[in-house]
Short mmCIF file of C-alpha atoms and ligand atoms in Angstrom, two decimals:
data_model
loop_
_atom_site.label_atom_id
_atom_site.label_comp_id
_atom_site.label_asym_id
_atom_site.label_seq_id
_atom_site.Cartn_x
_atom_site.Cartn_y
_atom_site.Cartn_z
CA UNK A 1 -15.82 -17.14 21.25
CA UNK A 2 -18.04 -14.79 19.20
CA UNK A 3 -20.23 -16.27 16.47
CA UNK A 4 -18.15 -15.80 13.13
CA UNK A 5 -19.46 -13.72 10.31
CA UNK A 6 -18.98 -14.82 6.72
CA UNK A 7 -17.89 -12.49 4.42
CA UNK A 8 -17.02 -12.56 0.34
CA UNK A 9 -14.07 -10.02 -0.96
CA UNK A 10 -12.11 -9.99 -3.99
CA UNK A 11 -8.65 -9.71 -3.31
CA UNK A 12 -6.22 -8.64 -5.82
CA UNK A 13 -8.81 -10.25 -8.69
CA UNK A 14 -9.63 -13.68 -6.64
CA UNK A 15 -13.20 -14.06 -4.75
CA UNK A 16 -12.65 -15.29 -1.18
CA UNK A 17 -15.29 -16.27 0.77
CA UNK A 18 -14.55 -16.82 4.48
CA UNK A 19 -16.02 -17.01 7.88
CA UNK A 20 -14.52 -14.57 10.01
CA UNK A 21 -14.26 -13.22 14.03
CA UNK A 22 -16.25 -10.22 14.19
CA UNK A 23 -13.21 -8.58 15.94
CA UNK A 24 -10.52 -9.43 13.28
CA UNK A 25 -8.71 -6.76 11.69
CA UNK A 26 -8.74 -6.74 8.18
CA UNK A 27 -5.03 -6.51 8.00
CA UNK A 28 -4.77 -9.69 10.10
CA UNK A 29 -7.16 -11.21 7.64
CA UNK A 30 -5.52 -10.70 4.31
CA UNK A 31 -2.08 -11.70 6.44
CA UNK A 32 -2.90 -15.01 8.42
CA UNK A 33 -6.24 -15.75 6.77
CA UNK A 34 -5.09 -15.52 3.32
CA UNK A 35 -1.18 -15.55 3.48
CA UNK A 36 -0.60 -12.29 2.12
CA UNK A 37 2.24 -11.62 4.30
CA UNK A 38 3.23 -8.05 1.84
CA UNK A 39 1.66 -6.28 4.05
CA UNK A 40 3.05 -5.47 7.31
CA UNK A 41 2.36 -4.61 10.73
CA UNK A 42 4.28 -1.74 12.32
CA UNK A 43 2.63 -0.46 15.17
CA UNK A 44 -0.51 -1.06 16.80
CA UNK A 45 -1.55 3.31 17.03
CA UNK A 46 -2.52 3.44 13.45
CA UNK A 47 0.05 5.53 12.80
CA UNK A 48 2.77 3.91 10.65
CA UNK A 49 0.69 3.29 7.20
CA UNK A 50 2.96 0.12 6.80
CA UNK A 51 -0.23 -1.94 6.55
CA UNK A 52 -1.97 0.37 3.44
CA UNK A 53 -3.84 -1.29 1.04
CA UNK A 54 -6.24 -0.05 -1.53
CA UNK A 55 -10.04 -0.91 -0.93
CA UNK A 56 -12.30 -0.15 -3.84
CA UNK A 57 -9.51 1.98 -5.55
CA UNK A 58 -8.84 3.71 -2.00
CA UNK A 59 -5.87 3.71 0.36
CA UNK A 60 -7.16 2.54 3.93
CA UNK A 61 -4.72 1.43 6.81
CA UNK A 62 -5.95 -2.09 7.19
CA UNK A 63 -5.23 -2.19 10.57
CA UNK A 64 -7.58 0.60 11.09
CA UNK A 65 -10.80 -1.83 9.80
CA UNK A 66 -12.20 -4.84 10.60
CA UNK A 67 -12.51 -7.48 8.10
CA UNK A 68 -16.44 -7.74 8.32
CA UNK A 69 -16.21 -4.13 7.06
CA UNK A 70 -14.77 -4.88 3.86
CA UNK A 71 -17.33 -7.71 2.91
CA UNK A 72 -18.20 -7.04 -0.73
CA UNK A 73 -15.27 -5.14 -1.61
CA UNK A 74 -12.34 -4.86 -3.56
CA UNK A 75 -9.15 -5.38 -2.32
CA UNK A 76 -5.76 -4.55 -3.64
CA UNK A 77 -2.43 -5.35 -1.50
CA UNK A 78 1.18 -5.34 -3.01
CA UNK A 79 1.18 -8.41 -4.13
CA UNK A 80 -1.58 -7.53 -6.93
CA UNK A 81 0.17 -3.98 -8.05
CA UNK A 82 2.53 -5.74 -10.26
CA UNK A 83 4.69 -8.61 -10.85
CA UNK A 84 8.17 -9.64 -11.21
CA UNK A 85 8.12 -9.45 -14.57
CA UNK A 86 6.01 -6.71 -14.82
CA UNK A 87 6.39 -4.08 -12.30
CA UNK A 88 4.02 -1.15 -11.47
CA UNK A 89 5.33 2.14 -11.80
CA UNK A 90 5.67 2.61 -8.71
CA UNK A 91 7.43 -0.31 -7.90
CA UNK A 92 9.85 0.75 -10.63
CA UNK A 93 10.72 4.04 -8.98
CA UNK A 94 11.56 2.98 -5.75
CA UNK A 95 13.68 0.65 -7.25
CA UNK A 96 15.61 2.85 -9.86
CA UNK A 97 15.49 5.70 -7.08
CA UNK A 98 16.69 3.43 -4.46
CA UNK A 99 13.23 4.51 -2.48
CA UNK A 100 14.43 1.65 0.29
CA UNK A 101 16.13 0.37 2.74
CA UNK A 102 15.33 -2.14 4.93
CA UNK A 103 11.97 -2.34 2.68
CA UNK A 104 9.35 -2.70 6.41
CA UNK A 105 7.83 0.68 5.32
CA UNK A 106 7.99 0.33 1.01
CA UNK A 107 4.52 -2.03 0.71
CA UNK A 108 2.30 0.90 2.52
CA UNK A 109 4.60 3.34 0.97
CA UNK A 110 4.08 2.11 -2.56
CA UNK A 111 0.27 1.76 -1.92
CA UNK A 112 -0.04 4.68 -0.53
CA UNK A 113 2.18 6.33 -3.54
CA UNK A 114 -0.05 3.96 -6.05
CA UNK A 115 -3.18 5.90 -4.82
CA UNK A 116 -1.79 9.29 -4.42
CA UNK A 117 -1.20 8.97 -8.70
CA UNK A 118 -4.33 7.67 -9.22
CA UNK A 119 -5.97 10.83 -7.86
CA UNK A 120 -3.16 13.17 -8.81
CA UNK A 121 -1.04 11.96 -11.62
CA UNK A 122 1.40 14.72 -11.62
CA UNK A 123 1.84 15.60 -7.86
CA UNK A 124 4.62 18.62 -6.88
CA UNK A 125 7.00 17.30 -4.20
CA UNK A 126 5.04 19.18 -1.47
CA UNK A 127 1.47 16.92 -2.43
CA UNK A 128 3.99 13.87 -2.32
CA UNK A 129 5.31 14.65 1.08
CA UNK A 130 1.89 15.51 1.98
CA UNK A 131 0.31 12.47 0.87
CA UNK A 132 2.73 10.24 2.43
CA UNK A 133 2.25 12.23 5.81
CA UNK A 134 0.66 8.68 6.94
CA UNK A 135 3.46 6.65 6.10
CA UNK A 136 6.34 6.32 8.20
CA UNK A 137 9.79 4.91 7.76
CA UNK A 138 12.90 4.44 9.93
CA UNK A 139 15.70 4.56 7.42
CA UNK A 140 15.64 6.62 4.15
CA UNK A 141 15.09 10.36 5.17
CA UNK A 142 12.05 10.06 2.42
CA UNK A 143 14.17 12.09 -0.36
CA UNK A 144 14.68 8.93 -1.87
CA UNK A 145 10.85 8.42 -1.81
CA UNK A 146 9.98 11.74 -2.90
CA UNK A 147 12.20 10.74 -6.41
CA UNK A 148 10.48 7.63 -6.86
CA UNK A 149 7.25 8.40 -6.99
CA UNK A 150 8.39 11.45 -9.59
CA UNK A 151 9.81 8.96 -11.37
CA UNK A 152 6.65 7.02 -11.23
CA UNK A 153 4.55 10.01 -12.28
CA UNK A 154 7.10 10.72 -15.13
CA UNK A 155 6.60 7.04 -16.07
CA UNK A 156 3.26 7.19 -16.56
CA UNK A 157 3.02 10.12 -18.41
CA UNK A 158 5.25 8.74 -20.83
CA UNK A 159 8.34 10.63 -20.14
CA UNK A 160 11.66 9.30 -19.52
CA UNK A 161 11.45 8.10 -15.94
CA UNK A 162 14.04 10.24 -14.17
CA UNK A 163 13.17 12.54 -11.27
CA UNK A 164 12.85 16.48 -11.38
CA UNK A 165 15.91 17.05 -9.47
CA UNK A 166 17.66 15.17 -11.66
S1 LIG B 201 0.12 -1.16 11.21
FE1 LIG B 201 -1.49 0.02 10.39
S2 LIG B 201 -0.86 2.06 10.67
FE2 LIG B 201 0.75 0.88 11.58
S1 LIG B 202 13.03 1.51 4.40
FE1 LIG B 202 13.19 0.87 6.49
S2 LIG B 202 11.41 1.70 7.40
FE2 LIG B 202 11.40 2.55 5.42
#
C-alpha cells in the first residue's frame, strides 16, 4: 500500500487535516473521507460534471484531481452554498424554476451555475448553456436550467426573481 500523504484543506469553512492515499481522488475524499455524500459520482470519463465543486472560488470536477492536490486549499461542495433555511440563489432558482428532476445532476449543476455568476453575474442564455457545456443531465432537457440560473442572476441583482422568458 503506498505511504499516505497528509494533507490540511478547509472544506466549506472547517480545517481538516487528514492522511491520505496518494492515488485518492479528491471527490472520493470529500465523499467517504469526510461524508459529504452531495456530491456525486456519475461516470468515471470526466465527463458528467456531477462531481463539481468549487476550489479556491473555482469550479473543478473533483473526480478529475487527486486529493493531495488540493492540500492547502479551499473547498466549497453543496453542502456549504447554502442552507435550509437560507438558500443560495442558485439553489432558489432551480427550485422555483423546477431546474430538476431526479436531482443526480443538480449538485454539479448548481456549482457549476454558482461559479459561472461569480465570474459573470448577468450571463445571456447562450454563456449559460455554454458554461454548463460540462454538466450533463439525463432528465430535464436543460430549459428548466437555463431559467434557474436567470432567475438566480435576477436574484442577485436585486430584481424580482423571475426568468427572461417569462
Ligand atoms: S464524476 Fe466527475 S465528471 Fe463525472
Ligand atoms: S435531473 Fe436527473 S440527471 Fe439531471
Amino acid at each position: 500500500m503506498a505511504e499516505k500523504v497528509q494533507i490540511k484543506v478547509v472544506v466549506n469553512g472547517v480545517e481538516h487535516h487528514s492522511e491520505v492515499e496518494p492515488r485518492l481522488l479528491l471527490v472520493h475524499y470529500l465523499r467517504e473521507t469526510l461524508g459529504l455524500t452531495g456530491t456525486h459520482v456519475g461516470c468515471d470519463t470526466s465527463q458528467c460534471g456531477a462531481c463539481t465543486v468549487h476550489l479556491d472560488g473555482q469550479a473543478v470536477k473533483s473526480c478529475t484531481l487527486f486529493a493531495v492536490q488540493a492540500d492547502g486549499s479551499s473547498i466549497t461542495t453543496i453542502e456549504g452554498l447554502g442552507s435550509v433555511d437560507s438558500l443560495h440563489p442558485v439553489q432558489e432558482g432551480f427550485w422555483e424554476m423546477h431546474g430538476l428532476q431526479c436531482g443526480f445532476c443538480t449538485p454539479g449543476m448548481i456549482m457549476a451555475a454558482a461559479d459561472l455568476l461569480n465570474r459573470n453575474p448577468q450571463p445571456s442564455e447562450e454563456e449559460i448553456r455554454h458554461a454548463l457545456e460540462g454538466n450533463l443531465c439525463r432528465c430535464t432537457g436543460y430549459h428548466n436550467i437555463v431559467r434557474a440560473v436567470q432567475y438566480a442572476a435576477n436574484k442577485m441583482a436585486g430584481k424580482v426573481g423571475v426568468a427572461a422568458d417569462d
